[in-house]
């Protein structure tokens, strides 16, 4: 038996009560300590004392341990939920910031886009008003600034990812070092048989802190230490700790590496994975759509503006804003193919129409240049431009294209209709002409080369005969001799007697001498039948003193480019010959319409030929026999190749996307350079009308949306994502609150309950003390009896 009369039991009771009171007091003290788990004194009855006759007498209470009240499964769920909540919160914060950057609906790009189109509408009311022109340039400049501002802020937000991840990784490393140190302390404490409750709580909270930042898996060893795995990489092993580091890969994307283990991958929850996902997906996606909008704004506005006409009329000189890159390292500018020249916008296979205007007379001559970016260099394009009469073009040492017109001439790329399309006089000019009655190519395979034709020109009283010799080697395929090959071959020999030319795909020869006394006649020399093969008449063609006027009016409204060819059905005089008609065919020879210019037609009366185009004919004779013909280009797009946009010729905007878009400084300095019209008339606003039409046009580059609709969809998507992210945060917070509530039920400190425990243990302590006092008195009495 222990001390007399149960003294040992009383002492054990005092100890248990004291420890119970201290534990309750510790719980109350840590009621607000983050991560603290309520502790409890585990009490059990001490081993009884066996007395005689099998009686067992209790010896009091034993304090088994002071334990933490923890649900391990619940703790792991909270750790995972903290990571999911932190990721959702990060997504919401970033998207909310993006929504703020867009600044809708109170401001932002939607307002500046609307202002730009509004400025165009205002300028349409008075295209010559310099104030309104200045308003348009300012609206364009404001839109460009808005794009740059949004792109810059989105870029800054994305660029901040690296620094933010680096700060979070620093915290992870600090927590990992703390956990390794705690492992060492816990192992040392628990090796003595004690339980390191407070150290375990601190470690558990550090693990949760890491879990809020990235995926972490904690594995506890039998010794009490914990190993930490991050994305499958061992970060903490006992008292040894690894280090995470932050870097960038070749693409500039933020990466996390763990020592010699390489890049940490497979991260799913926490702020760090959310930041990496934002950097790699959501932010670039939004920024890419803004850039897509800006790029298509530049492209579509410049497509229209580059083919318009400034207030000052055709250009005398023009230099491209964009230069071809010397990608082959040759040291020569412009010798790369156009599709490899590094131009900001791709050049397509298509055609470019260039008009040369005599500034004194207003006469216009248009030339079509075929553009093939896979076979044409910038130097080749300059050479083709230089072939046009009164035009010269070079590539300067910086790789920019320079174009200049001769004095007294101007050039433009406008799709305007030629008001006087028969400037070469092949339909009703004063010089006699003979043309083919059908378009080429022509079959000369039945001819014996060399083929000789005689061309008689001059007055009937003093004719001049010139022989034209055609050689087989002048044709790639004599069975399909092209008009261009024939023109080149004939002009080599025709000299000053006349000129051969292509008119609507037909071969036409025109005498150099005009007037009513001038004549022209073609004849085969020898046994050849070249005239018949070329569908050329051998009849005498006469000139005239006054040209038959042809006037074109209207604005072409067709969807595609066409070259119309006008040819008479028969011989006769305009307004006099019964049932005299003029056929309108396309370049392929298809009949589009027929115009009645015979008896009853009043010369000079416009006749509609469709798509907003009208033509009027003056007095005079026309001849189907002699192949009279003229051509008229009706253009919806005078640059189907985008070479003007790619080079930056007569551009409205410069740049390639949202980050560098800007107004053409030449327009800011001189608003008269704004291409408001497509013609030379002072009040022409046709190009402004095309720009206004852009507002409602669905663009392929914007997924068949208009500019404003595409941006509205973007803003709507961001708003929806913000709302969804907020909902996700709320849902994750609700679940986290629930789990925290469940933890509180298990591990939380209820101050009221602890006070009750303190009072209970206090009463137990007082009772034990009283018991010891009584036991002491009884012992004293017993001792006194023995004296």
mmCIF file of C-alpha atoms in Angstrom, residues 387-666:
data_model
loop_
_atom_site.group_PDB
_atom_site.id
_atom_site.type_symbol
_atom_site.label_atom_id
_atom_site.label_comp_id
_atom_site.label_asym_id
_atom_site.label_seq_id
_atom_site.Cartn_x
_atom_site.Cartn_y
_atom_site.Cartn_z
ATOM 1 C CA UNK A 387 7.466 50.050 -116.412
ATOM 2 C CA UNK A 388 4.362 52.210 -116.088
ATOM 3 C CA UNK A 389 4.737 55.354 -118.199
ATOM 4 C CA UNK A 390 5.533 58.498 -116.170
ATOM 5 C CA UNK A 391 6.268 56.482 -113.005
ATOM 6 C CA UNK A 392 9.512 55.404 -111.373
ATOM 7 C CA UNK A 393 10.141 53.262 -108.312
ATOM 8 C CA UNK A 394 13.152 52.159 -106.297
ATOM 9 C CA UNK A 395 13.982 50.332 -103.071
ATOM 10 C CA UNK A 396 16.091 52.538 -100.811
ATOM 11 C CA UNK A 397 18.986 51.178 -98.706
ATOM 12 C CA UNK A 398 16.671 50.734 -95.707
ATOM 13 C CA UNK A 399 14.389 48.384 -97.650
ATOM 14 C CA UNK A 400 11.565 50.862 -98.184
ATOM 15 C CA UNK A 401 9.752 51.232 -101.493
ATOM 16 C CA UNK A 402 9.828 54.715 -102.998
ATOM 17 C CA UNK A 403 7.481 55.730 -105.832
ATOM 18 C CA UNK A 404 7.631 58.973 -107.787
ATOM 19 C CA UNK A 405 5.655 60.352 -110.733
ATOM 20 C CA UNK A 406 7.060 62.525 -113.506
ATOM 21 C CA UNK A 407 6.387 66.240 -113.352
ATOM 22 C CA UNK A 408 2.813 66.943 -114.428
ATOM 23 C CA UNK A 409 1.599 63.481 -113.456
ATOM 24 C CA UNK A 410 0.285 61.801 -110.331
ATOM 25 C CA UNK A 411 -0.425 58.234 -109.262
ATOM 26 C CA UNK A 412 -2.902 56.537 -106.977
ATOM 27 C CA UNK A 413 -4.309 53.126 -106.110
ATOM 28 C CA UNK A 414 -7.945 54.178 -106.008
ATOM 29 C CA UNK A 415 -10.729 51.909 -107.346
ATOM 30 C CA UNK A 416 -12.377 54.946 -108.944
ATOM 31 C CA UNK A 417 -13.987 54.587 -112.326
ATOM 32 C CA UNK A 418 -12.123 56.062 -115.258
ATOM 33 C CA UNK A 419 -14.434 58.888 -116.426
ATOM 34 C CA UNK A 420 -12.913 58.794 -119.932
ATOM 35 C CA UNK A 421 -11.863 55.171 -120.497
ATOM 36 C CA UNK A 422 -11.050 55.518 -124.210
ATOM 37 C CA UNK A 423 -7.963 57.669 -123.666
ATOM 38 C CA UNK A 424 -5.983 55.424 -126.013
ATOM 39 C CA UNK A 425 -8.546 56.047 -128.755
ATOM 40 C CA UNK A 426 -9.137 52.388 -129.636
ATOM 41 C CA UNK A 427 -12.932 52.839 -129.766
ATOM 42 C CA UNK A 428 -13.582 56.268 -131.207
ATOM 43 C CA UNK A 429 -10.258 58.093 -131.296
ATOM 44 C CA UNK A 430 -8.937 60.292 -134.039
ATOM 45 C CA UNK A 431 -6.257 57.777 -135.103
ATOM 46 C CA UNK A 432 -7.349 54.814 -137.225
ATOM 47 C CA UNK A 433 -7.220 51.464 -135.397
ATOM 48 C CA UNK A 434 -7.590 47.817 -136.323
ATOM 49 C CA UNK A 435 -8.279 45.276 -133.607
ATOM 50 C CA UNK A 436 -9.030 41.603 -133.177
ATOM 51 C CA UNK A 437 -12.692 40.730 -133.020
ATOM 52 C CA UNK A 438 -12.122 38.277 -130.190
ATOM 53 C CA UNK A 439 -9.794 37.969 -127.225
ATOM 54 C CA UNK A 440 -6.622 35.884 -127.185
ATOM 55 C CA UNK A 441 -4.732 33.649 -127.005
ATOM 56 C CA UNK A 442 -4.397 33.020 -130.738
ATOM 57 C CA UNK A 443 -3.428 29.887 -132.610
ATOM 58 C CA UNK A 444 -0.470 30.541 -134.935
ATOM 59 C CA UNK A 445 0.593 26.904 -135.196
ATOM 60 C CA UNK A 446 -0.650 26.701 -138.787
ATOM 61 C CA UNK A 447 1.626 29.547 -139.904
ATOM 62 C CA UNK A 448 5.014 29.143 -141.558
ATOM 63 C CA UNK A 449 7.504 31.231 -139.603
ATOM 64 C CA UNK A 450 8.709 33.829 -140.055
ATOM 65 C CA UNK A 451 5.266 35.381 -140.555
ATOM 66 C CA UNK A 452 5.241 38.813 -142.213
ATOM 67 C CA UNK A 453 2.441 41.362 -142.026
ATOM 68 C CA UNK A 454 2.346 44.702 -143.768
ATOM 69 C CA UNK A 455 0.985 47.730 -141.945
ATOM 70 C CA UNK A 456 0.048 50.664 -144.165
ATOM 71 C CA UNK A 457 -0.348 54.019 -142.422
ATOM 72 C CA UNK A 458 -0.454 57.702 -143.384
ATOM 73 C CA UNK A 459 -2.770 59.514 -145.798
ATOM 74 C CA UNK A 460 -4.053 57.762 -148.904
ATOM 75 C CA UNK A 461 -2.004 60.167 -151.013
ATOM 76 C CA UNK A 462 1.283 59.240 -149.299
ATOM 77 C CA UNK A 463 0.957 55.818 -147.680
ATOM 78 C CA UNK A 464 3.770 54.342 -145.584
ATOM 79 C CA UNK A 465 4.197 50.571 -145.479
ATOM 80 C CA UNK A 466 5.905 48.895 -142.539
ATOM 81 C CA UNK A 467 6.534 45.180 -142.435
ATOM 82 C CA UNK A 468 6.149 43.346 -139.130
ATOM 83 C CA UNK A 469 7.916 39.994 -138.847
ATOM 84 C CA UNK A 470 6.846 37.437 -136.255
ATOM 85 C CA UNK A 471 9.363 34.751 -135.272
ATOM 86 C CA UNK A 472 8.437 31.421 -133.693
ATOM 87 C CA UNK A 473 10.867 31.981 -130.804
ATOM 88 C CA UNK A 474 8.899 35.074 -129.789
ATOM 89 C CA UNK A 475 6.122 32.822 -128.439
ATOM 90 C CA UNK A 476 6.279 30.287 -125.663
ATOM 91 C CA UNK A 477 3.640 28.305 -127.526
ATOM 92 C CA UNK A 478 2.692 29.425 -131.048
ATOM 93 C CA UNK A 479 -0.540 27.450 -130.728
ATOM 94 C CA UNK A 480 -1.533 29.785 -127.899
ATOM 95 C CA UNK A 481 0.178 33.087 -128.602
ATOM 96 C CA UNK A 482 -0.712 35.593 -125.909
ATOM 97 C CA UNK A 483 -1.704 39.187 -126.518
ATOM 98 C CA UNK A 484 1.290 40.444 -124.538
ATOM 99 C CA UNK A 485 3.693 38.342 -126.652
ATOM 100 C CA UNK A 486 2.128 39.701 -129.854
ATOM 101 C CA UNK A 487 2.249 43.294 -128.594
ATOM 102 C CA UNK A 488 5.947 42.970 -127.773
ATOM 103 C CA UNK A 489 6.778 41.326 -131.108
ATOM 104 C CA UNK A 490 4.812 43.778 -133.255
ATOM 105 C CA UNK A 491 6.095 46.907 -131.506
ATOM 106 C CA UNK A 492 9.693 45.842 -132.157
ATOM 107 C CA UNK A 493 9.094 46.303 -135.889
ATOM 108 C CA UNK A 494 6.237 48.810 -136.049
ATOM 109 C CA UNK A 495 8.408 51.614 -134.736
ATOM 110 C CA UNK A 496 7.085 55.131 -135.208
ATOM 111 C CA UNK A 497 4.356 54.024 -137.611
ATOM 112 C CA UNK A 498 2.028 53.031 -134.833
ATOM 113 C CA UNK A 499 1.531 51.094 -131.641
ATOM 114 C CA UNK A 500 0.243 47.635 -130.796
ATOM 115 C CA UNK A 501 -1.566 47.278 -127.480
ATOM 116 C CA UNK A 502 -3.744 44.924 -125.465
ATOM 117 C CA UNK A 503 -7.324 46.115 -124.942
ATOM 118 C CA UNK A 504 -9.509 43.879 -122.848
ATOM 119 C CA UNK A 505 -7.521 40.820 -123.880
ATOM 120 C CA UNK A 506 -7.699 41.737 -127.556
ATOM 121 C CA UNK A 507 -4.875 42.783 -129.909
ATOM 122 C CA UNK A 508 -5.308 46.323 -131.269
ATOM 123 C CA UNK A 509 -3.000 48.272 -133.620
ATOM 124 C CA UNK A 510 -3.273 52.060 -133.739
ATOM 125 C CA UNK A 511 -1.724 54.356 -136.339
ATOM 126 C CA UNK A 512 0.581 57.086 -135.100
ATOM 127 C CA UNK A 513 -1.084 59.583 -137.433
ATOM 128 C CA UNK A 514 -4.626 60.839 -136.893
ATOM 129 C CA UNK A 515 -7.247 62.961 -138.625
ATOM 130 C CA UNK A 516 -9.824 62.330 -141.288
ATOM 131 C CA UNK A 517 -7.150 61.854 -143.971
ATOM 132 C CA UNK A 518 -5.269 59.203 -141.977
ATOM 133 C CA UNK A 519 -5.744 55.568 -142.907
ATOM 134 C CA UNK A 520 -4.547 52.190 -141.722
ATOM 135 C CA UNK A 521 -4.639 48.815 -143.423
ATOM 136 C CA UNK A 522 -3.186 45.410 -142.534
ATOM 137 C CA UNK A 523 -2.295 42.702 -145.042
ATOM 138 C CA UNK A 524 -0.673 39.269 -145.115
ATOM 139 C CA UNK A 525 2.643 39.149 -146.925
ATOM 140 C CA UNK A 526 3.169 35.990 -148.865
ATOM 141 C CA UNK A 527 1.045 32.904 -148.399
ATOM 142 C CA UNK A 528 0.511 33.381 -144.674
ATOM 143 C CA UNK A 529 -2.915 33.730 -143.097
ATOM 144 C CA UNK A 530 -1.897 35.470 -139.879
ATOM 145 C CA UNK A 531 -4.620 38.110 -140.166
ATOM 146 C CA UNK A 532 -7.296 35.440 -140.143
ATOM 147 C CA UNK A 533 -5.620 33.610 -137.240
ATOM 148 C CA UNK A 534 -5.550 36.867 -135.285
ATOM 149 C CA UNK A 535 -9.095 37.862 -136.329
ATOM 150 C CA UNK A 536 -7.774 41.133 -137.782
ATOM 151 C CA UNK A 537 -9.547 42.865 -140.659
ATOM 152 C CA UNK A 538 -7.750 43.689 -143.879
ATOM 153 C CA UNK A 539 -10.174 46.515 -144.697
ATOM 154 C CA UNK A 540 -9.018 50.133 -144.675
ATOM 155 C CA UNK A 541 -9.648 51.930 -141.365
ATOM 156 C CA UNK A 542 -9.960 55.702 -141.432
ATOM 157 C CA UNK A 543 -9.248 58.331 -138.812
ATOM 158 C CA UNK A 544 -11.391 61.263 -137.799
ATOM 159 C CA UNK A 545 -10.924 64.894 -136.905
ATOM 160 C CA UNK A 546 -12.970 64.743 -133.683
ATOM 161 C CA UNK A 547 -12.881 61.879 -131.244
ATOM 162 C CA UNK A 548 -16.050 60.065 -130.259
ATOM 163 C CA UNK A 549 -16.410 60.836 -126.569
ATOM 164 C CA UNK A 550 -17.018 58.089 -124.013
ATOM 165 C CA UNK A 551 -17.969 59.181 -120.500
ATOM 166 C CA UNK A 552 -18.398 56.936 -117.449
ATOM 167 C CA UNK A 553 -20.224 58.035 -114.283
ATOM 168 C CA UNK A 554 -21.428 56.485 -111.043
ATOM 169 C CA UNK A 555 -19.816 54.416 -108.305
ATOM 170 C CA UNK A 556 -19.182 50.724 -108.753
ATOM 171 C CA UNK A 557 -21.109 48.680 -106.187
ATOM 172 C CA UNK A 558 -20.218 45.167 -107.322
ATOM 173 C CA UNK A 559 -18.708 42.573 -105.004
ATOM 174 C CA UNK A 560 -15.662 41.715 -107.113
ATOM 175 C CA UNK A 561 -13.260 43.214 -109.616
ATOM 176 C CA UNK A 562 -14.214 43.137 -113.253
ATOM 177 C CA UNK A 563 -12.732 44.405 -116.485
ATOM 178 C CA UNK A 564 -15.517 45.309 -118.872
ATOM 179 C CA UNK A 565 -14.834 45.283 -122.617
ATOM 180 C CA UNK A 566 -17.077 47.373 -124.913
ATOM 181 C CA UNK A 567 -17.312 46.258 -128.550
ATOM 182 C CA UNK A 568 -19.835 47.183 -131.304
ATOM 183 C CA UNK A 569 -22.014 44.452 -132.744
ATOM 184 C CA UNK A 570 -21.910 46.066 -136.199
ATOM 185 C CA UNK A 571 -20.761 49.167 -138.073
ATOM 186 C CA UNK A 572 -22.727 52.410 -137.848
ATOM 187 C CA UNK A 573 -23.137 55.865 -136.365
ATOM 188 C CA UNK A 574 -24.156 56.592 -132.791
ATOM 189 C CA UNK A 575 -27.798 57.762 -132.574
ATOM 190 C CA UNK A 576 -28.418 57.296 -136.327
ATOM 191 C CA UNK A 577 -27.923 53.707 -137.479
ATOM 192 C CA UNK A 578 -30.934 51.550 -136.845
ATOM 193 C CA UNK A 579 -30.483 48.969 -134.058
ATOM 194 C CA UNK A 580 -26.792 49.778 -133.526
ATOM 195 C CA UNK A 581 -25.697 48.032 -130.333
ATOM 196 C CA UNK A 582 -22.624 47.860 -128.154
ATOM 197 C CA UNK A 583 -21.884 44.643 -126.301
ATOM 198 C CA UNK A 584 -20.446 44.727 -122.779
ATOM 199 C CA UNK A 585 -18.380 41.633 -122.063
ATOM 200 C CA UNK A 586 -16.107 40.561 -119.263
ATOM 201 C CA UNK A 587 -12.428 39.782 -119.820
ATOM 202 C CA UNK A 588 -13.253 36.106 -120.382
ATOM 203 C CA UNK A 589 -15.583 37.078 -123.226
ATOM 204 C CA UNK A 590 -18.893 36.464 -121.448
ATOM 205 C CA UNK A 591 -21.702 38.787 -122.545
ATOM 206 C CA UNK A 592 -22.953 40.879 -119.600
ATOM 207 C CA UNK A 593 -25.356 43.275 -121.298
ATOM 208 C CA UNK A 594 -26.096 45.029 -124.598
ATOM 209 C CA UNK A 595 -26.510 48.809 -125.009
ATOM 210 C CA UNK A 596 -28.729 50.213 -127.771
ATOM 211 C CA UNK A 597 -27.019 53.311 -129.182
ATOM 212 C CA UNK A 598 -28.775 53.287 -132.572
ATOM 213 C CA UNK A 599 -31.558 55.467 -133.953
ATOM 214 C CA UNK A 600 -33.439 57.059 -131.072
ATOM 215 C CA UNK A 601 -30.451 57.218 -128.729
ATOM 216 C CA UNK A 602 -29.557 60.766 -127.778
ATOM 217 C CA UNK A 603 -25.724 61.032 -127.762
ATOM 218 C CA UNK A 604 -24.404 61.894 -124.320
ATOM 219 C CA UNK A 605 -27.262 60.143 -122.489
ATOM 220 C CA UNK A 606 -25.972 57.862 -119.711
ATOM 221 C CA UNK A 607 -26.898 54.208 -120.056
ATOM 222 C CA UNK A 608 -26.869 51.911 -117.014
ATOM 223 C CA UNK A 609 -24.683 48.846 -117.311
ATOM 224 C CA UNK A 610 -25.279 47.558 -113.769
ATOM 225 C CA UNK A 611 -23.708 47.789 -110.314
ATOM 226 C CA UNK A 612 -24.051 51.563 -110.208
ATOM 227 C CA UNK A 613 -22.066 52.248 -113.412
ATOM 228 C CA UNK A 614 -23.334 54.327 -116.333
ATOM 229 C CA UNK A 615 -21.751 55.082 -119.706
ATOM 230 C CA UNK A 616 -22.552 57.727 -122.327
ATOM 231 C CA UNK A 617 -21.409 57.883 -125.970
ATOM 232 C CA UNK A 618 -20.918 60.956 -128.143
ATOM 233 C CA UNK A 619 -21.488 61.458 -131.852
ATOM 234 C CA UNK A 620 -19.463 59.421 -134.284
ATOM 235 C CA UNK A 621 -19.031 56.151 -136.152
ATOM 236 C CA UNK A 622 -18.037 52.804 -134.603
ATOM 237 C CA UNK A 623 -16.930 49.649 -136.379
ATOM 238 C CA UNK A 624 -17.149 45.985 -135.487
ATOM 239 C CA UNK A 625 -15.263 45.196 -138.686
ATOM 240 C CA UNK A 626 -12.182 47.063 -137.511
ATOM 241 C CA UNK A 627 -12.424 45.653 -133.970
ATOM 242 C CA UNK A 628 -13.161 48.932 -132.171
ATOM 243 C CA UNK A 629 -13.009 48.307 -128.410
ATOM 244 C CA UNK A 630 -12.246 49.938 -125.113
ATOM 245 C CA UNK A 631 -11.889 48.515 -121.620
ATOM 246 C CA UNK A 632 -13.157 49.745 -118.248
ATOM 247 C CA UNK A 633 -11.927 48.505 -114.912
ATOM 248 C CA UNK A 634 -14.719 48.234 -112.333
ATOM 249 C CA UNK A 635 -12.986 47.585 -109.044
ATOM 250 C CA UNK A 636 -14.340 46.627 -105.659
ATOM 251 C CA UNK A 637 -10.776 46.313 -104.393
ATOM 252 C CA UNK A 638 -7.855 47.791 -106.281
ATOM 253 C CA UNK A 639 -5.369 45.833 -104.149
ATOM 254 C CA UNK A 640 -6.442 42.238 -103.634
ATOM 255 C CA UNK A 641 -2.886 41.299 -102.669
ATOM 256 C CA UNK A 642 -2.606 43.505 -99.535
ATOM 257 C CA UNK A 643 0.795 44.646 -100.763
ATOM 258 C CA UNK A 644 -0.098 48.271 -99.938
ATOM 259 C CA UNK A 645 -1.009 47.284 -96.374
ATOM 260 C CA UNK A 646 2.073 45.122 -96.032
ATOM 261 C CA UNK A 647 4.354 47.938 -97.166
ATOM 262 C CA UNK A 648 2.452 50.669 -95.342
ATOM 263 C CA UNK A 649 1.669 52.866 -98.352
ATOM 264 C CA UNK A 650 -0.934 55.581 -97.706
ATOM 265 C CA UNK A 651 -1.812 53.947 -94.366
ATOM 266 C CA UNK A 652 -4.194 55.313 -91.750
ATOM 267 C CA UNK A 653 -2.748 53.278 -88.869
ATOM 268 C CA UNK A 654 0.809 52.059 -88.414
ATOM 269 C CA UNK A 655 1.946 49.128 -86.302
ATOM 270 C CA UNK A 656 1.128 45.443 -86.167
ATOM 271 C CA UNK A 657 -1.087 45.016 -83.113
ATOM 272 C CA UNK A 658 -2.350 46.435 -79.840
ATOM 273 C CA UNK A 659 1.127 47.025 -78.455
ATOM 274 C CA UNK A 660 2.408 49.318 -81.207
ATOM 275 C CA UNK A 661 -0.618 50.656 -83.083
ATOM 276 C CA UNK A 662 -0.408 54.381 -83.819
ATOM 277 C CA UNK A 663 -1.833 56.949 -86.167
ATOM 278 C CA UNK A 664 0.166 57.703 -89.297
ATOM 279 C CA UNK A 665 2.089 60.808 -88.242
ATOM 280 C CA UNK A 666 1.795 62.230 -91.762
#
